[in-house]
Short mmCIF file of C-alpha atoms in Angstrom, two decimals:
data_model
loop_
_atom_site.label_atom_id
_atom_site.label_comp_id
_atom_site.label_asym_id
_atom_site.label_seq_id
_atom_site.Cartn_x
_atom_site.Cartn_y
_atom_site.Cartn_z
CA MET A 1 0.00 0.00 0.00
CA MET A 2 2.76 2.41 0.97
CA ALA A 3 4.70 1.45 -2.14
CA GLY A 4 1.60 2.17 -4.26
CA MET A 5 1.11 5.57 -2.64
CA ARG A 6 4.78 6.45 -3.25
CA SER A 7 4.38 5.38 -6.86
CA ARG A 8 1.32 7.58 -7.33
CA ARG A 9 3.09 10.52 -5.67
CA GLN A 10 6.12 10.02 -7.88
CA PHE A 11 3.88 9.91 -10.95
CA LEU A 12 2.08 13.13 -9.93
CA CYS A 13 5.37 14.92 -9.20
CA ALA A 14 6.77 13.85 -12.55
CA ALA A 15 3.61 15.04 -14.31
CA ILE A 16 3.74 18.42 -12.54
CA THR A 17 7.43 18.82 -13.36
CA ALA A 18 6.82 17.94 -17.00
CA ALA A 19 3.91 20.37 -17.21
CA GLY A 20 6.04 23.14 -15.71
CA ALA A 21 8.83 22.47 -18.16
CA ALA A 22 6.39 22.51 -21.06
CA CYS A 23 4.95 25.77 -19.79
CA ASN A 24 8.43 27.33 -19.66
CA ARG A 25 9.20 26.07 -23.15
CA SER A 26 5.97 27.51 -24.57
CA ARG A 27 6.19 30.90 -22.83
CA ARG A 28 6.68 33.74 -25.29
CA LYS A 29 9.99 35.50 -24.86
CA LEU A 30 9.87 39.00 -23.39
CA ILE A 31 12.13 41.60 -25.00
CA GLY A 32 12.63 44.91 -23.22
CA VAL A 33 13.03 47.87 -25.58
CA VAL A 34 14.40 51.14 -24.16
CA PRO A 35 14.38 54.14 -26.53
CA LYS A 36 16.24 57.38 -25.84
CA ALA A 37 12.91 59.13 -25.49
CA THR A 38 9.25 58.30 -25.97
CA SER A 39 8.05 61.73 -27.09
CA HIS A 40 9.87 62.25 -30.41
CA LEU A 41 8.17 61.12 -33.63
CA PHE A 42 11.35 59.26 -34.57
CA PHE A 43 10.96 56.91 -31.61
CA VAL A 44 7.20 56.63 -32.10
CA SER A 45 8.02 55.27 -35.56
CA ILE A 46 10.65 52.95 -34.09
CA HIS A 47 7.95 51.65 -31.74
CA GLY A 48 5.86 50.77 -34.80
CA GLY A 49 8.70 48.66 -36.19
CA VAL A 50 9.24 47.04 -32.80
CA ASP A 51 5.58 46.01 -32.60
CA LYS A 52 5.59 44.61 -36.14
CA ALA A 53 8.67 42.48 -35.43
CA ALA A 54 7.06 41.25 -32.21
CA GLN A 55 4.12 39.98 -34.27
CA ASP A 56 6.32 38.41 -36.93
CA PHE A 57 8.65 36.66 -34.47
CA ASN A 58 6.11 35.73 -31.79
CA VAL A 59 7.66 37.63 -28.89
CA ASP A 60 6.29 40.06 -26.30
CA ILE A 61 7.61 43.58 -25.91
CA LEU A 62 8.14 45.70 -22.80
CA TRP A 63 8.56 49.26 -24.14
CA ASN A 64 9.71 51.98 -21.75
CA GLY A 65 12.00 54.98 -21.96
CA PRO A 66 12.52 58.48 -20.58
CA SER A 67 10.37 61.29 -21.94
CA ASP A 68 13.46 63.44 -22.51
CA GLU A 69 16.52 62.05 -24.26
CA THR A 70 18.87 64.06 -22.05
CA ASP A 71 17.65 62.11 -19.00
CA HIS A 72 20.18 59.29 -18.81
CA THR A 73 19.51 58.85 -15.07
CA ARG A 74 15.93 57.81 -15.83
CA GLN A 75 17.08 55.52 -18.63
CA ILE A 76 19.49 53.77 -16.26
CA GLN A 77 16.60 53.21 -13.81
CA ILE A 78 14.50 51.69 -16.59
CA VAL A 79 17.28 49.33 -17.70
CA ASP A 80 17.88 48.20 -14.10
CA ALA A 81 14.14 47.58 -13.64
CA MET A 82 14.07 45.42 -16.76
CA VAL A 83 17.06 43.44 -15.51
CA ALA A 84 15.29 42.93 -12.17
CA ARG A 85 12.24 41.68 -14.07
CA HIS A 86 14.45 39.16 -15.90
CA VAL A 87 13.50 40.09 -19.45
CA ASP A 88 14.81 37.55 -21.95
CA ALA A 89 16.62 40.17 -24.04
CA LEU A 90 17.12 43.91 -24.18
CA ALA A 91 17.31 46.48 -27.00
CA ILE A 92 18.46 50.00 -26.20
CA SER A 93 19.15 53.35 -27.82
CA ALA A 94 21.54 54.90 -25.31
CA THR A 95 20.98 58.49 -24.19
CA ASP A 96 24.71 58.71 -23.41
CA GLU A 97 27.46 56.46 -24.74
CA ARG A 98 29.32 56.37 -21.41
CA ALA A 99 26.62 56.66 -18.73
CA LEU A 100 24.76 53.56 -19.99
CA VAL A 101 27.80 51.25 -20.04
CA ALA A 102 27.46 50.00 -16.44
CA PRO A 103 23.72 49.16 -16.51
CA ILE A 104 24.01 47.42 -19.88
CA GLU A 105 26.98 45.39 -18.67
CA ARG A 106 24.95 44.41 -15.58
CA ALA A 107 22.29 43.02 -17.92
CA ILE A 108 24.82 41.09 -19.97
CA ARG A 109 26.47 39.63 -16.84
CA VAL A 110 23.20 38.03 -15.74
CA GLY A 111 22.67 36.47 -19.16
CA ILE A 112 20.45 39.02 -20.89
CA PRO A 113 21.57 39.51 -24.52
CA VAL A 114 21.59 43.13 -25.68
CA THR A 115 21.14 44.76 -29.09
CA VAL A 116 22.03 48.43 -29.42
CA PHE A 117 20.02 50.49 -31.89
CA ASP A 118 20.15 54.05 -33.25
CA SER A 119 22.83 55.38 -30.89
CA ALA A 120 25.92 53.48 -29.81
CA VAL A 121 27.26 52.81 -26.33
CA ASN A 122 30.85 51.99 -25.35
CA ILE A 123 30.52 48.21 -25.16
CA ASP A 124 31.47 45.54 -27.67
CA ASN A 125 29.67 42.42 -26.39
CA TYR A 126 26.28 43.23 -27.92
CA VAL A 127 24.32 40.95 -30.25
CA GLU A 128 23.90 43.51 -33.02
CA PHE A 129 24.23 47.25 -33.59
CA VAL A 130 21.45 48.64 -35.82
CA ALA A 131 21.61 52.25 -36.95
CA THR A 132 21.67 54.73 -39.76
CA ASP A 133 25.11 55.39 -41.24
CA ASN A 134 25.27 58.66 -39.32
CA HIS A 135 28.85 59.56 -40.18
CA GLY A 136 28.08 59.13 -43.87
CA ALA A 137 24.93 61.22 -43.41
CA GLY A 138 27.12 64.05 -42.12
CA PHE A 139 29.21 63.84 -45.30
CA THR A 140 26.04 64.08 -47.37
CA ALA A 141 24.76 67.08 -45.40
CA ALA A 142 28.01 68.99 -45.93
CA ARG A 143 28.14 68.30 -49.66
CA ARG A 144 24.51 69.23 -50.17
CA LEU A 145 24.77 72.46 -48.20
CA ALA A 146 28.01 73.47 -49.93
CA ALA A 147 26.34 72.95 -53.32
CA LEU A 148 23.34 75.06 -52.29
CA ILE A 149 25.54 78.03 -51.32
CA GLY A 150 27.82 77.79 -54.35
CA GLY A 151 30.78 76.39 -52.43
CA LYS A 152 31.52 79.51 -50.40
CA GLY A 153 30.23 81.42 -47.40
CA ASP A 154 29.53 81.04 -43.69
CA VAL A 155 27.29 78.28 -42.35
CA GLY A 156 26.08 77.31 -38.90
CA MET A 157 25.21 74.12 -37.05
CA VAL A 158 22.23 73.61 -34.73
CA MET A 159 23.42 70.54 -32.87
CA GLN A 160 21.62 68.03 -30.63
CA LYS A 161 23.42 67.47 -27.31
CA PRO A 162 26.81 66.35 -25.98
CA GLY A 163 27.26 62.61 -25.52
CA GLY A 164 24.72 61.44 -28.12
CA THR A 165 26.64 59.13 -30.46
CA SER A 166 24.28 59.14 -33.45
CA THR A 167 23.94 62.92 -33.70
CA GLY A 168 27.59 63.39 -32.75
CA LEU A 169 28.63 61.27 -35.72
CA ARG A 170 26.47 63.36 -38.06
CA GLU A 171 27.98 66.55 -36.73
CA THR A 172 31.54 65.21 -36.94
CA GLY A 173 30.99 63.96 -40.48
CA PHE A 174 29.66 67.38 -41.47
CA GLU A 175 32.62 69.22 -39.93
CA GLU A 176 35.22 66.85 -41.40
CA THR A 177 33.79 67.12 -44.90
CA VAL A 178 33.58 70.92 -44.84
CA ALA A 179 37.20 71.13 -43.66
CA LYS A 180 38.47 68.60 -46.19
CA GLU A 181 36.47 69.38 -49.33
CA PHE A 182 35.27 72.99 -49.13
CA PRO A 183 38.03 75.47 -48.25
CA ASN A 184 35.76 78.44 -49.00
CA VAL A 185 33.01 77.33 -46.63
CA ARG A 186 33.43 78.29 -42.98
CA ILE A 187 31.49 76.89 -40.04
CA ALA A 188 30.94 80.22 -38.31
CA ALA A 189 28.94 78.96 -35.32
CA ARG A 190 27.85 75.81 -33.54
CA GLN A 191 25.25 75.62 -30.76
CA TYR A 192 23.48 72.79 -28.96
CA GLY A 193 19.70 72.78 -28.72
CA MET A 194 19.79 70.04 -26.04
CA ALA A 195 17.20 67.86 -27.82
CA ASP A 196 14.51 70.49 -27.28
CA PRO A 197 12.75 72.41 -30.11
CA ALA A 198 12.41 75.63 -28.09
CA ARG A 199 16.06 75.62 -27.04
CA SER A 200 17.05 74.71 -30.60
CA ARG A 201 15.11 77.71 -31.88
CA SER A 202 17.01 79.93 -29.43
CA ALA A 203 20.29 78.40 -30.63
CA ALA A 204 19.37 79.11 -34.26
CA GLU A 205 18.27 82.65 -33.37
CA ASN A 206 21.60 83.27 -31.64
CA ILE A 207 23.53 82.07 -34.69
CA LEU A 208 21.47 84.19 -37.09
CA THR A 209 21.84 87.27 -34.89
CA ALA A 210 25.61 86.90 -34.58
CA HIS A 211 26.08 86.14 -38.28
CA PRO A 212 23.66 88.19 -40.39
CA ASP A 213 25.40 87.12 -43.62
CA LEU A 214 24.97 83.41 -42.87
CA LYS A 215 24.41 81.37 -46.04
CA GLY A 216 23.20 78.10 -44.58
CA LEU A 217 22.34 75.94 -41.57
CA PHE A 218 22.66 72.25 -40.82
CA ALA A 219 20.28 70.93 -38.12
CA SER A 220 21.38 67.48 -37.00
CA SER A 221 18.20 66.08 -35.39
CA GLU A 222 14.41 66.27 -35.28
CA ALA A 223 14.38 68.81 -32.44
CA ALA A 224 17.23 70.87 -33.93
CA SER A 225 15.43 70.92 -37.28
CA ILE A 226 12.14 72.14 -35.82
CA GLY A 227 13.93 74.90 -33.93
CA ALA A 228 15.83 76.00 -37.04
CA ILE A 229 12.63 76.03 -39.11
CA GLN A 230 10.88 78.21 -36.55
CA ALA A 231 13.82 80.65 -36.33
CA LEU A 232 14.07 81.08 -40.11
CA ARG A 233 10.33 81.59 -40.48
CA ALA A 234 10.24 84.14 -37.65
CA ARG A 235 12.88 86.21 -39.45
CA GLY A 236 11.47 85.80 -42.93
CA LEU A 237 14.60 83.91 -44.00
CA GLY A 238 12.96 80.75 -45.31
CA GLY A 239 14.57 79.94 -48.67
CA LYS A 240 17.19 82.67 -48.20
CA VAL A 241 19.33 80.89 -45.62
CA LYS A 242 19.70 77.37 -47.00
CA LEU A 243 18.63 74.67 -44.57
CA ILE A 244 19.55 70.98 -44.39
CA THR A 245 17.52 69.08 -41.77
CA PHE A 246 17.49 65.61 -40.25
CA ASP A 247 14.58 63.27 -39.51
CA SER A 248 10.95 64.01 -40.25
CA SER A 249 7.74 65.36 -38.73
CA ASP A 250 4.64 67.20 -39.93
CA THR A 251 6.61 70.42 -39.38
CA HIS A 252 9.41 69.17 -41.63
CA ILE A 253 6.97 68.22 -44.39
CA GLU A 254 5.24 71.62 -44.28
CA ALA A 255 8.63 73.36 -44.30
CA ILE A 256 9.95 71.52 -47.34
CA LYS A 257 6.71 72.29 -49.15
CA ASP A 258 6.96 76.03 -48.43
CA GLY A 259 10.68 76.22 -49.20
CA THR A 260 12.03 76.74 -45.67
CA ILE A 261 13.83 73.39 -45.89
CA ASP A 262 15.97 72.76 -48.96
CA VAL A 263 16.99 69.16 -48.24
CA MET A 264 15.73 66.64 -45.68
CA LEU A 265 17.93 63.75 -44.63
CA VAL A 266 15.64 61.00 -43.43
CA GLN A 267 16.24 57.76 -41.59
CA ASP A 268 14.01 54.67 -41.62
CA PRO A 269 13.05 54.42 -37.94
CA PHE A 270 10.40 51.77 -38.55
CA ARG A 271 13.05 49.45 -39.98
CA ILE A 272 15.52 50.27 -37.19
CA GLY A 273 12.98 49.14 -34.60
CA TYR A 274 12.06 46.07 -36.61
CA GLU A 275 15.65 44.94 -37.12
CA ALA A 276 16.56 45.47 -33.46
CA VAL A 277 13.82 43.09 -32.28
CA LYS A 278 14.50 40.67 -35.14
CA SER A 279 18.15 40.34 -34.11
CA LEU A 280 17.22 39.41 -30.53
CA ALA A 281 14.43 37.03 -31.54
CA GLU A 282 16.85 35.21 -33.83
CA HIS A 283 19.54 35.16 -31.16
CA LEU A 284 17.11 33.65 -28.64
CA ASN A 285 16.33 30.95 -31.21
CA GLY A 286 19.99 30.01 -31.60
CA LYS A 287 20.80 32.01 -34.72
CA THR A 288 23.70 34.43 -35.14
CA PRO A 289 22.64 37.84 -36.53
CA ALA A 290 25.09 40.15 -38.27
CA ARG A 291 27.15 42.15 -35.77
CA ARG A 292 26.32 45.45 -37.45
CA LEU A 293 23.58 46.77 -39.72
CA ASP A 294 24.19 50.23 -41.22
CA LEU A 295 21.14 51.69 -42.95
CA PRO A 296 21.57 54.46 -45.56
CA VAL A 297 20.03 57.89 -45.11
CA ARG A 298 17.49 59.04 -47.70
CA VAL A 299 17.99 62.45 -49.35
CA ILE A 300 14.63 64.16 -49.98
CA VAL A 301 13.85 67.39 -51.83
CA LYS A 302 10.47 68.99 -52.46
CA ALA A 303 9.88 67.18 -55.78
CA ASP A 304 10.25 63.82 -54.01
CA LEU A 305 7.06 64.39 -52.02
CA ALA A 306 5.10 63.28 -55.08
CA LYS A 307 6.60 59.78 -54.77
CA PRO A 308 4.43 57.31 -52.82
CA GLU A 309 7.46 55.50 -51.38
CA VAL A 310 8.79 58.79 -49.99
CA MET A 311 5.51 59.63 -48.26
CA ALA A 312 5.40 56.09 -46.87
CA LEU A 313 8.85 56.68 -45.37
CA LEU A 314 7.88 60.09 -43.97
CA THR A 315 4.63 58.81 -42.45
CA PRO A 316 5.35 55.18 -41.48
CA PRO A 317 2.72 53.02 -39.77
CA LYS A 318 2.87 53.35 -36.00
CA GLN A 319 2.11 49.69 -35.35
#
């Protein structure tokens, strides 16, 4: 009798253990995704790509980020909370290339694979790095602006913020190309807008006030672009001071239509989000994604707005 009871107990325990193992095997993987900021249209579009990849690769997403991309303290808190929750993988666009090193390395040490997207961080043990070729985009911005001003004259830069790798690469690429290829073009002023449209407008206003003969401006981000657009319009300088912008929004589209913007350089944020999640889903399934995926920037002028594929890029689906 006792032997029979032990046998039944052993059978029940084995069944429970097997059921638990099956449950663990069937549980959908949870991927934490931490953008630089949740408020910018660029990251709203990235969220759309993230959600589409989640559907395609049968994973769940935990999306959370700071509202302001200068708030690396909040982003560190979010990463640490995701590590404490034991997400299966983590994708991050770092607000600061140095400040996020320690929390990301904490995640990796406890076995959470990490993909870095949009903006790099100073680690090398990630699964994949997915981003626009930002350095090359800076080259393109310089060459386009130099052509618009006839290869000579003073230009200014409305920059994003210190410590942001993606925008820093654009700005460096712009500066290097002007110095190397255009001896008659001078970068007369550089100011940070600190990822804020209002502060970017003030930066652009300061540059225009100090340099009334300015021929052109390069704005290296969504916020910097919006601020530069507003400053040029307020002074009646749309179309007179040549403007190269980065990223897209309704404001950008209106400004290229009315001639305030001469050239828009546009990323594909939907694809960036998609590829970031894809890399982690594949990694969790035993595959080895490419270590790096550099996506080209798209150069858009007013005439391109008639092209359906351009409007699809400028107004991507949100989910």
